[in-house]
mmCIF file of C-alpha atoms and ligand atoms in Angstrom:
data_model
loop_
_atom_site.group_PDB
_atom_site.id
_atom_site.type_symbol
_atom_site.label_atom_id
_atom_site.label_comp_id
_atom_site.label_asym_id
_atom_site.label_seq_id
_atom_site.Cartn_x
_atom_site.Cartn_y
_atom_site.Cartn_z
ATOM 1 C CA UNK J 33 -9.171 -70.307 -97.970
ATOM 2 C CA UNK J 34 -9.932 -67.443 -95.631
ATOM 3 C CA UNK J 35 -8.822 -64.093 -97.025
ATOM 4 C CA UNK J 36 -6.186 -62.553 -94.773
ATOM 5 C CA UNK J 37 -6.221 -58.851 -93.961
ATOM 6 C CA UNK J 38 -2.893 -57.164 -93.289
ATOM 7 C CA UNK J 39 -3.111 -53.544 -92.102
ATOM 8 C CA UNK J 40 -0.071 -51.512 -93.144
ATOM 9 C CA UNK J 41 1.420 -49.496 -90.291
ATOM 10 C CA UNK J 42 2.646 -46.937 -92.819
ATOM 11 C CA UNK J 43 -0.666 -45.148 -92.253
ATOM 12 C CA UNK J 44 -0.552 -45.496 -88.440
ATOM 13 C CA UNK J 45 0.417 -42.826 -85.911
ATOM 14 C CA UNK J 46 4.088 -43.658 -85.320
ATOM 15 C CA UNK J 47 4.136 -41.751 -82.040
ATOM 16 C CA UNK J 48 1.806 -44.350 -80.547
ATOM 17 C CA UNK J 49 2.639 -47.416 -82.521
ATOM 18 C CA UNK J 50 1.908 -49.990 -79.828
ATOM 19 C CA UNK J 51 -1.637 -48.664 -79.289
ATOM 20 C CA UNK J 52 -2.132 -48.586 -83.041
ATOM 21 C CA UNK J 53 -1.032 -52.193 -83.395
ATOM 22 C CA UNK J 54 -3.225 -53.361 -80.542
ATOM 23 C CA UNK J 55 -6.221 -51.651 -82.126
ATOM 24 C CA UNK J 56 -5.880 -53.689 -85.317
ATOM 25 C CA UNK J 57 -4.937 -56.890 -83.493
ATOM 26 C CA UNK J 58 -8.097 -56.598 -81.377
ATOM 27 C CA UNK J 59 -9.973 -55.433 -84.453
ATOM 28 C CA UNK J 60 -9.461 -58.752 -86.216
ATOM 29 C CA UNK J 61 -6.393 -58.215 -88.411
ATOM 30 C CA UNK J 62 -4.603 -61.385 -89.502
ATOM 31 C CA UNK J 63 -1.134 -60.033 -90.323
ATOM 32 C CA UNK J 64 0.681 -56.759 -89.718
ATOM 33 C CA UNK J 65 2.256 -55.298 -92.865
ATOM 34 C CA UNK J 66 5.494 -53.384 -92.340
ATOM 35 C CA UNK J 67 6.667 -51.113 -95.174
ATOM 36 C CA UNK J 68 10.413 -50.601 -95.275
ATOM 37 C CA UNK J 69 11.633 -47.829 -97.615
ATOM 38 C CA UNK J 70 15.197 -46.659 -98.123
ATOM 39 C CA UNK J 71 14.940 -43.417 -100.098
ATOM 40 C CA UNK J 72 16.698 -45.096 -103.045
ATOM 41 C CA UNK J 73 14.423 -47.829 -104.374
ATOM 42 C CA UNK J 74 11.499 -45.537 -103.592
ATOM 43 C CA UNK J 75 11.547 -41.798 -102.842
ATOM 44 C CA UNK J 76 10.540 -42.176 -99.207
ATOM 45 C CA UNK J 77 12.164 -43.278 -95.943
ATOM 46 C CA UNK J 78 10.375 -45.260 -93.289
ATOM 47 C CA UNK J 79 11.556 -47.790 -90.768
ATOM 48 C CA UNK J 80 14.458 -50.117 -90.081
ATOM 49 C CA UNK J 81 15.150 -53.300 -88.110
ATOM 50 C CA UNK J 82 15.152 -51.462 -84.776
ATOM 51 C CA UNK J 83 11.435 -50.695 -85.137
ATOM 52 C CA UNK J 84 10.672 -54.287 -86.140
ATOM 53 C CA UNK J 85 12.538 -55.415 -83.016
ATOM 54 C CA UNK J 86 10.118 -53.420 -80.838
ATOM 55 C CA UNK J 87 7.072 -54.381 -82.899
ATOM 56 C CA UNK J 88 8.020 -58.007 -82.252
ATOM 57 C CA UNK J 89 7.886 -57.367 -78.512
ATOM 58 C CA UNK J 90 4.569 -55.520 -78.801
ATOM 59 C CA UNK J 91 2.578 -58.143 -80.717
ATOM 60 C CA UNK J 92 2.376 -61.822 -81.547
ATOM 61 C CA UNK J 93 0.794 -61.029 -84.905
ATOM 62 C CA UNK J 94 2.489 -62.321 -88.065
ATOM 63 C CA UNK J 95 4.926 -59.590 -89.151
ATOM 64 C CA UNK J 96 4.798 -59.282 -92.938
ATOM 65 C CA UNK J 97 7.827 -57.183 -93.864
ATOM 66 C CA UNK J 98 7.797 -55.535 -97.302
ATOM 67 C CA UNK J 99 11.260 -54.366 -98.310
ATOM 68 C CA UNK J 100 11.250 -51.500 -100.807
ATOM 69 C CA UNK J 101 15.021 -51.176 -100.698
ATOM 70 C CA UNK J 102 17.916 -51.614 -103.103
ATOM 71 C CA UNK J 103 19.876 -54.238 -101.182
ATOM 72 C CA UNK J 104 17.624 -57.021 -99.885
ATOM 73 C CA UNK J 105 20.521 -59.516 -99.671
ATOM 74 C CA UNK J 106 22.213 -57.393 -96.995
ATOM 75 C CA UNK J 107 19.138 -56.362 -95.036
ATOM 76 C CA UNK J 108 16.795 -59.369 -95.150
ATOM 77 C CA UNK J 109 18.757 -61.190 -92.387
ATOM 78 C CA UNK J 110 18.670 -58.086 -90.205
ATOM 79 C CA UNK J 111 14.887 -57.894 -90.414
ATOM 80 C CA UNK J 112 14.602 -61.605 -89.681
ATOM 81 C CA UNK J 113 16.860 -61.239 -86.655
ATOM 82 C CA UNK J 114 14.619 -58.367 -85.517
ATOM 83 C CA UNK J 115 11.516 -60.583 -85.660
ATOM 84 C CA UNK J 116 10.025 -60.622 -89.173
ATOM 85 C CA UNK J 117 7.901 -63.695 -90.000
ATOM 86 C CA UNK J 118 8.039 -63.096 -93.735
ATOM 87 C CA UNK J 119 10.339 -60.971 -95.839
ATOM 88 C CA UNK J 120 9.173 -59.793 -99.253
ATOM 89 C CA UNK J 121 11.661 -58.040 -101.515
ATOM 90 C CA UNK J 122 11.340 -56.444 -104.959
ATOM 91 C CA UNK J 123 12.547 -58.448 -107.939
ATOM 92 C CA UNK J 124 13.668 -55.160 -109.525
ATOM 93 C CA UNK J 125 16.060 -54.597 -106.613
ATOM 94 C CA UNK J 126 17.763 -57.971 -106.453
ATOM 95 C CA UNK J 127 20.800 -58.930 -108.537
ATOM 96 C CA UNK J 128 20.134 -62.605 -107.879
ATOM 97 C CA UNK J 129 16.571 -63.099 -106.596
ATOM 98 C CA UNK J 130 16.991 -66.837 -106.054
ATOM 99 C CA UNK J 131 19.866 -66.197 -103.646
ATOM 100 C CA UNK J 132 17.726 -63.829 -101.596
ATOM 101 C CA UNK J 133 14.878 -66.368 -101.461
ATOM 102 C CA UNK J 134 17.281 -69.136 -100.406
ATOM 103 C CA UNK J 135 18.792 -66.895 -97.733
ATOM 104 C CA UNK J 136 15.395 -65.994 -96.234
ATOM 105 C CA UNK J 137 14.306 -69.630 -96.238
ATOM 106 C CA UNK J 138 17.606 -70.817 -94.764
ATOM 107 C CA UNK J 139 16.815 -68.545 -91.822
ATOM 108 C CA UNK J 140 13.483 -70.326 -91.368
ATOM 109 C CA UNK J 141 11.151 -67.549 -92.584
ATOM 110 C CA UNK J 142 8.638 -67.141 -95.376
ATOM 111 C CA UNK J 143 10.032 -65.646 -98.574
ATOM 112 C CA UNK J 144 8.111 -63.272 -100.813
ATOM 113 C CA UNK J 145 8.762 -61.362 -104.019
ATOM 114 C CA UNK J 146 7.021 -58.176 -105.055
ATOM 115 C CA UNK J 147 6.692 -56.512 -108.460
ATOM 116 C CA UNK J 148 6.051 -52.880 -109.327
ATOM 117 C CA UNK J 149 3.105 -52.079 -111.608
ATOM 118 C CA UNK J 150 5.320 -51.779 -114.694
ATOM 119 C CA UNK J 151 7.175 -55.054 -114.077
ATOM 120 C CA UNK J 152 5.775 -58.034 -115.972
ATOM 121 C CA UNK J 153 4.838 -61.262 -114.273
ATOM 122 C CA UNK J 154 7.352 -63.113 -116.454
ATOM 123 C CA UNK J 155 10.161 -61.586 -114.366
ATOM 124 C CA UNK J 156 9.182 -63.710 -111.345
ATOM 125 C CA UNK J 157 7.932 -66.903 -112.975
ATOM 126 C CA UNK J 158 11.339 -68.638 -112.558
ATOM 127 C CA UNK J 159 11.088 -68.215 -108.769
ATOM 128 C CA UNK J 160 7.486 -69.179 -108.116
ATOM 129 C CA UNK J 161 8.254 -72.774 -107.148
ATOM 130 C CA UNK J 162 10.370 -71.658 -104.186
ATOM 131 C CA UNK J 163 8.246 -68.728 -102.971
ATOM 132 C CA UNK J 164 5.767 -68.561 -100.093
ATOM 133 C CA UNK J 165 4.308 -65.226 -101.124
ATOM 134 C CA UNK J 166 3.945 -63.026 -104.207
ATOM 135 C CA UNK J 167 3.018 -59.411 -103.633
ATOM 136 C CA UNK J 168 1.457 -57.664 -106.610
ATOM 137 C CA UNK J 169 1.694 -53.889 -106.236
ATOM 138 C CA UNK J 170 -1.581 -52.205 -107.129
ATOM 139 C CA UNK J 171 -0.035 -48.724 -106.761
ATOM 140 C CA UNK J 172 3.466 -47.427 -107.465
ATOM 141 C CA UNK J 173 5.403 -48.292 -104.266
ATOM 142 C CA UNK J 174 6.484 -45.428 -102.022
ATOM 143 C CA UNK J 175 3.461 -43.915 -100.354
ATOM 144 C CA UNK J 176 0.202 -44.850 -98.675
ATOM 145 C CA UNK J 177 -3.174 -43.484 -99.700
ATOM 146 C CA UNK J 178 -2.812 -43.786 -103.478
ATOM 147 C CA UNK J 179 -5.493 -44.780 -105.963
ATOM 148 C CA UNK J 180 -5.918 -48.484 -106.735
ATOM 149 C CA UNK J 181 -4.738 -49.452 -110.228
ATOM 150 C CA UNK J 182 -7.467 -51.693 -111.630
ATOM 151 C CA UNK J 183 -5.259 -52.493 -114.618
ATOM 152 C CA UNK J 184 -3.179 -54.702 -112.295
ATOM 153 C CA UNK J 185 -6.074 -57.161 -111.905
ATOM 154 C CA UNK J 186 -5.168 -59.216 -115.022
ATOM 155 C CA UNK J 187 -1.721 -59.765 -113.476
ATOM 156 C CA UNK J 188 -3.369 -61.278 -110.394
ATOM 157 C CA UNK J 189 -5.620 -63.467 -112.548
ATOM 158 C CA UNK J 190 -2.677 -64.660 -114.621
ATOM 159 C CA UNK J 191 -0.611 -65.442 -111.538
ATOM 160 C CA UNK J 192 -3.492 -67.353 -109.935
ATOM 161 C CA UNK J 193 -3.817 -69.465 -113.055
ATOM 162 C CA UNK J 194 -0.101 -70.349 -113.057
ATOM 163 C CA UNK J 195 -0.168 -71.149 -109.330
ATOM 164 C CA UNK J 196 -3.207 -73.410 -109.751
ATOM 165 C CA UNK J 197 -1.886 -75.120 -112.883
ATOM 166 C CA UNK J 198 1.512 -75.854 -111.358
ATOM 167 C CA UNK J 199 0.103 -76.450 -107.860
ATOM 168 C CA UNK J 200 2.542 -73.989 -106.321
ATOM 169 C CA UNK J 201 2.260 -73.496 -102.606
ATOM 170 C CA UNK J 202 2.233 -69.716 -102.355
ATOM 171 C CA UNK J 203 -0.124 -66.959 -101.330
ATOM 172 C CA UNK J 204 -1.025 -64.053 -103.597
ATOM 173 C CA UNK J 205 -0.982 -60.681 -101.835
ATOM 174 C CA UNK J 206 -2.080 -57.293 -103.168
ATOM 175 C CA UNK J 207 -0.892 -53.944 -101.870
ATOM 176 C CA UNK J 208 -2.033 -50.408 -102.631
ATOM 177 C CA UNK J 209 -5.415 -48.699 -102.631
ATOM 178 C CA UNK J 210 -7.215 -51.694 -101.112
ATOM 179 C CA UNK J 211 -10.614 -50.846 -99.592
ATOM 180 C CA UNK J 212 -14.051 -52.432 -99.253
ATOM 181 C CA UNK J 213 -14.671 -51.214 -102.822
ATOM 182 C CA UNK J 214 -11.515 -52.624 -104.432
ATOM 183 C CA UNK J 215 -10.877 -55.701 -102.237
ATOM 184 C CA UNK J 216 -13.605 -57.853 -103.874
ATOM 185 C CA UNK J 217 -12.116 -57.192 -107.323
ATOM 186 C CA UNK J 218 -8.728 -58.480 -106.181
ATOM 187 C CA UNK J 219 -10.169 -61.516 -104.390
ATOM 188 C CA UNK J 220 -12.205 -62.437 -107.471
ATOM 189 C CA UNK J 221 -8.959 -62.262 -109.446
ATOM 190 C CA UNK J 222 -7.200 -64.574 -106.958
ATOM 191 C CA UNK J 223 -5.762 -62.457 -104.130
ATOM 192 C CA UNK J 224 -5.559 -64.172 -100.733
ATOM 193 C CA UNK J 225 -3.816 -61.532 -98.600
ATOM 194 C CA UNK J 226 -5.018 -57.927 -98.661
ATOM 195 C CA UNK J 227 -2.760 -55.133 -97.442
ATOM 196 C CA UNK J 228 -4.704 -52.073 -96.331
ATOM 197 C CA UNK J 229 -3.134 -48.903 -94.990
ATOM 198 C CA UNK J 230 -5.436 -45.930 -95.245
ATOM 199 C CA UNK J 231 -8.633 -47.984 -95.381
ATOM 200 C CA UNK J 232 -7.868 -49.192 -91.842
ATOM 201 C CA UNK J 233 -5.742 -46.575 -90.089
ATOM 202 C CA UNK J 234 -7.567 -43.494 -91.412
ATOM 203 C CA UNK J 235 -10.712 -44.788 -89.672
ATOM 204 C CA UNK J 236 -11.063 -44.248 -85.927
ATOM 205 C CA UNK J 237 -12.909 -47.573 -85.450
ATOM 206 C CA UNK J 238 -10.318 -50.096 -86.646
ATOM 207 C CA UNK J 239 -12.511 -53.143 -85.966
ATOM 208 C CA UNK J 240 -15.299 -51.651 -88.099
ATOM 209 C CA UNK J 241 -12.838 -50.757 -90.858
ATOM 210 C CA UNK J 242 -11.430 -54.309 -90.950
ATOM 211 C CA UNK J 243 -14.919 -55.810 -90.812
ATOM 212 C CA UNK J 244 -16.022 -53.648 -93.712
ATOM 213 C CA UNK J 245 -13.213 -55.056 -95.867
ATOM 214 C CA UNK J 246 -13.823 -58.614 -94.644
ATOM 215 C CA UNK J 247 -17.570 -58.384 -95.312
ATOM 216 C CA UNK J 248 -16.883 -57.065 -98.811
ATOM 217 C CA UNK J 249 -14.966 -60.233 -99.701
ATOM 218 C CA UNK J 250 -16.947 -62.743 -97.596
ATOM 219 C CA UNK J 251 -20.069 -61.853 -99.515
ATOM 220 C CA UNK J 252 -18.379 -63.286 -102.617
ATOM 221 C CA UNK J 253 -18.955 -66.741 -101.135
HETATM 222 C C1 DX5 E 30 3.058 -48.578 -100.658
HETATM 223 C C2 DX5 E 30 3.077 -49.590 -99.542
HETATM 224 C C3 DX5 E 30 1.738 -49.998 -99.062
HETATM 225 C C4 DX5 E 30 0.920 -48.875 -98.474
HETATM 226 C C5 DX5 E 30 -0.519 -49.182 -98.727
HETATM 227 O O1 DX5 E 30 4.343 -48.422 -101.144
HETATM 228 O O2 DX5 E 30 3.762 -50.765 -99.948
HETATM 229 O O3 DX5 E 30 1.808 -51.101 -98.167
HETATM 230 O O4 DX5 E 30 1.109 -48.706 -97.108
HETATM 231 O O5 DX5 E 30 -1.285 -48.108 -98.307
HETATM 232 P P1 DX5 E 30 -2.773 -47.858 -98.826
HETATM 233 O O6 DX5 E 30 -3.575 -49.062 -98.435
HETATM 234 O O7 DX5 E 30 -3.177 -46.621 -98.131
HETATM 235 O O8 DX5 E 30 -2.677 -47.724 -100.332
HETATM 236 ZN ZN1 ZN E 31 3.581 -52.615 -98.644
#
């Protein structure tokens, strides 16, 4: 399977978001990763459904919405209505994760679960059969530009093994500190979708930045 690259707009210039998005769309990005933070689940505030609504009008790219918020049950439908293609929420934030998954899927969108670095994989195993996406955090959620946590790689390997053994139909995504240096490590472990904020948006040539990441994993064969 082709590895998908999902630039995170958290590291983009929000005053010229449509230009920023076009630069990565033209530059060969597969998905657009949208980080939603509420100042409660994580100590940072970012964007809400109104921004997703305008992103939807600005691009036909797959909008991969990552909710780092305390109440996914209330807000997931609002992001779907605004134009999200997938909604990923944190297992630590949901009272009843299965209900959130069922809600997202009942609205016709892809459902994902994410786990913080300290959260064990066992916390999401009961939901794997009904998920489209699992997002393994490779930094503590909240901010872009942090250092990749290599000690999360065994979690990816373990998840890949479960998915293969049980023949689950989900994609494994990694998020945090992904670059041309760290991407191959995650792909070797089983990652299929790579979120990259700083590694793409801190570079002026977005196409070159995306290609650098893609080449780093393509060379794995
Ligand atoms: C962190 C976010 C990430 C972040 C990644 O809480 O979920 O998506 O934007 O940024 P980099 O790639 O710079 O670590
Ligand atoms: Zn994210």
